Each structure stands twice: as C-alpha cells, then as structure tokens.
Short mmCIF file of C-alpha atoms in Angstrom, two decimals:
data_model
loop_
_atom_site.label_atom_id
_atom_site.label_comp_id
_atom_site.label_asym_id
_atom_site.label_seq_id
_atom_site.Cartn_x
_atom_site.Cartn_y
_atom_site.Cartn_z
CA GLN A 121 209.20 -17.89 -28.80
CA VAL A 122 205.65 -17.38 -30.02
CA GLN A 123 205.14 -16.19 -33.57
CA LEU A 124 202.11 -15.43 -35.63
CA VAL A 125 202.61 -15.26 -39.37
CA GLU A 126 199.84 -14.05 -41.79
CA SER A 127 199.68 -14.91 -45.43
CA GLY A 128 196.99 -14.40 -48.14
CA GLY A 129 196.87 -10.76 -48.63
CA GLY A 130 197.28 -9.13 -52.13
CA LEU A 131 195.77 -6.68 -54.60
CA VAL A 132 191.91 -7.69 -55.30
CA GLN A 133 189.44 -6.09 -57.56
CA PRO A 134 186.21 -4.74 -55.88
CA GLY A 135 183.81 -7.50 -55.56
CA GLY A 136 186.47 -10.09 -55.19
CA SER A 137 187.38 -12.39 -52.29
CA LEU A 138 190.32 -13.31 -50.30
CA ARG A 139 191.22 -15.97 -47.58
CA LEU A 140 193.64 -14.90 -45.23
CA SER A 141 195.73 -17.31 -42.90
CA CYS A 142 197.55 -16.89 -39.79
CA VAL A 143 199.87 -19.76 -38.61
CA ALA A 144 200.80 -19.82 -35.00
CA SER A 145 203.99 -21.42 -33.71
CA GLY A 146 205.92 -21.48 -30.30
CA ARG A 147 203.05 -22.93 -28.51
CA THR A 148 199.65 -24.45 -28.83
CA PHE A 149 196.79 -21.94 -29.21
CA SER A 150 193.95 -24.41 -28.85
CA GLY A 151 192.83 -22.87 -25.65
CA VAL A 152 192.71 -19.30 -26.66
CA THR A 153 190.59 -16.66 -28.48
CA MET A 154 192.30 -15.55 -31.74
CA GLY A 155 191.15 -12.39 -33.64
CA TRP A 156 191.71 -10.40 -36.66
CA PHE A 157 192.24 -6.67 -36.84
CA ARG A 158 192.90 -4.05 -39.54
CA GLN A 159 194.64 -0.85 -39.83
CA ALA A 160 194.23 1.41 -43.02
CA PRO A 161 196.79 4.42 -43.47
CA GLY A 162 196.14 7.17 -41.23
CA LYS A 163 193.43 5.20 -39.04
CA GLU A 164 193.53 3.26 -35.87
CA ARG A 165 193.64 -0.50 -35.81
CA GLU A 166 190.25 -1.93 -35.57
CA PHE A 167 188.69 -5.17 -34.81
CA VAL A 168 187.35 -7.25 -37.55
CA ALA A 169 186.46 -10.81 -36.02
CA ALA A 170 187.41 -13.06 -33.46
CA THR A 171 186.89 -16.79 -32.49
CA SER A 172 186.78 -18.65 -29.35
CA TRP A 173 189.09 -21.51 -28.86
CA SER A 174 186.77 -24.27 -30.05
CA GLY A 175 185.60 -21.98 -33.06
CA GLY A 176 182.00 -22.35 -31.70
CA THR A 177 181.77 -18.70 -30.74
CA THR A 178 182.46 -15.91 -33.32
CA TYR A 179 182.27 -12.14 -33.27
CA TYR A 180 182.43 -9.90 -36.15
CA ALA A 181 182.50 -6.12 -36.49
CA ASP A 182 179.24 -4.45 -38.05
CA SER A 183 181.30 -3.18 -40.71
CA VAL A 184 182.09 -6.54 -42.04
CA LYS A 185 179.48 -8.68 -40.85
CA GLY A 186 177.90 -10.83 -43.56
CA ARG A 187 181.06 -10.30 -45.72
CA VAL A 188 183.68 -12.18 -43.38
CA THR A 189 183.86 -15.36 -41.85
CA ILE A 190 186.62 -16.31 -39.38
CA SER A 191 187.49 -20.08 -38.49
CA ARG A 192 190.24 -22.09 -37.06
CA ASP A 193 191.87 -25.38 -37.40
CA ASN A 194 193.45 -26.03 -33.95
CA ALA A 195 195.29 -29.18 -35.23
CA LYS A 196 197.23 -26.76 -37.58
CA ASN A 197 197.36 -23.83 -35.21
CA THR A 198 195.85 -21.86 -37.83
CA VAL A 199 193.12 -19.24 -38.08
CA TYR A 200 191.58 -18.12 -41.26
CA LEU A 201 189.72 -14.86 -42.42
CA GLN A 202 187.66 -15.35 -45.39
CA ILE A 203 186.58 -11.94 -46.83
CA TYR A 204 183.71 -11.87 -49.79
CA SER A 205 182.60 -8.84 -51.71
CA LEU A 206 185.79 -6.72 -51.08
CA MET A 207 185.56 -2.88 -51.27
CA PRO A 208 187.90 -0.24 -51.42
CA GLU A 209 187.24 0.64 -47.80
CA ASP A 210 188.69 -2.74 -46.91
CA THR A 211 192.08 -1.81 -47.98
CA ALA A 212 194.26 -2.24 -44.97
CA ILE A 213 196.99 -4.27 -43.21
CA TYR A 214 195.32 -7.18 -41.74
CA TYR A 215 196.80 -8.36 -38.38
CA CYS A 216 196.18 -11.71 -36.54
CA ALA A 217 196.22 -11.54 -32.76
CA ALA A 218 195.98 -14.18 -30.04
CA ASP A 219 195.64 -14.60 -26.41
CA LYS A 220 193.25 -12.00 -25.19
CA SER A 221 192.49 -10.90 -21.75
CA GLY A 222 189.35 -8.76 -21.55
CA SER A 223 186.99 -7.59 -24.42
CA TYR A 224 187.67 -9.32 -27.83
CA TYR A 225 187.52 -5.98 -29.64
CA ILE A 226 190.03 -3.94 -28.18
CA PRO A 227 193.58 -4.64 -29.59
CA ALA A 228 195.54 -3.84 -26.43
CA ASN A 229 194.01 -6.78 -24.80
CA TYR A 230 195.86 -9.39 -27.10
CA ARG A 231 199.09 -10.50 -26.11
CA TYR A 232 200.53 -11.86 -29.43
CA TRP A 233 200.43 -10.21 -32.80
CA GLY A 234 201.62 -11.22 -36.37
CA GLN A 235 203.43 -8.78 -38.72
CA GLY A 236 200.59 -8.12 -40.96
CA THR A 237 199.46 -8.95 -44.63
CA GLN A 238 198.51 -6.05 -46.80
CA VAL A 239 194.90 -6.29 -48.54
CA THR A 240 194.48 -3.62 -51.36
CA VAL A 241 191.34 -3.46 -53.04
CA SER A 242 191.24 -1.55 -56.29
CA SER A 243 190.25 -1.82 -59.90
#
C-alpha cells in the first residue's frame, strides 16, 4: 500500500519559515514526479511546486516563486518544501502528491496523496 506522510506544519509568524517533509512508503518514488499543493479554507487546491525524479527540474507557482524551494532525497523517499518569508495568505493545508500523468500543476493528474499538514501564518 502506497502511503505519503507529510510533516513540518505549524503556526508561524509572518516573515518566518518552515520546512515541510513528505515521506513515501510502499514503493520507490525515485522515478516519478512529486509535487506540493495547498488548499486554503473555501478555496480550491492549488499547485505550489513540483520536482522531477532526479530533482534536476523544478516547477513553482508564480505566487510562491522566490520564496519556496522544493527538493528531494530519493534514498530516503522524501520530498521537502522549504518556505521562506511566510505571509498570512500562505495559510493552508499543504499536501504532498506523487506519480503524475500529464501537466504538473493539475491536482487530478497525481495518483497518490498524503493527508496534509496544516500551515498557519499569524501573529
């Protein structure tokens, strides 16, 4: 059974930073694209970042470009999302996704999802 487990969320003050982690189990994900999405209350799930299997190609949403870094460690079956200069509008549940077919920014194109980790940015 494939499982993705996110961690690292929490309450952060504006301007702070967080590193989210997503550990995959049940199969190796060294050959698939992995991504991060987020969903704020009352809003649709939106793309944040994605990385190719090698980590050599990364994609970022315009809304977070320059403040977010995605990386992965295939030996640990783990993908990371480092977020800097957090703003209140970054408040959302952040989801890890894996094994896409098609465009990297469309949630429905990913086969596996984690349960999400809450990020709250507030003073």
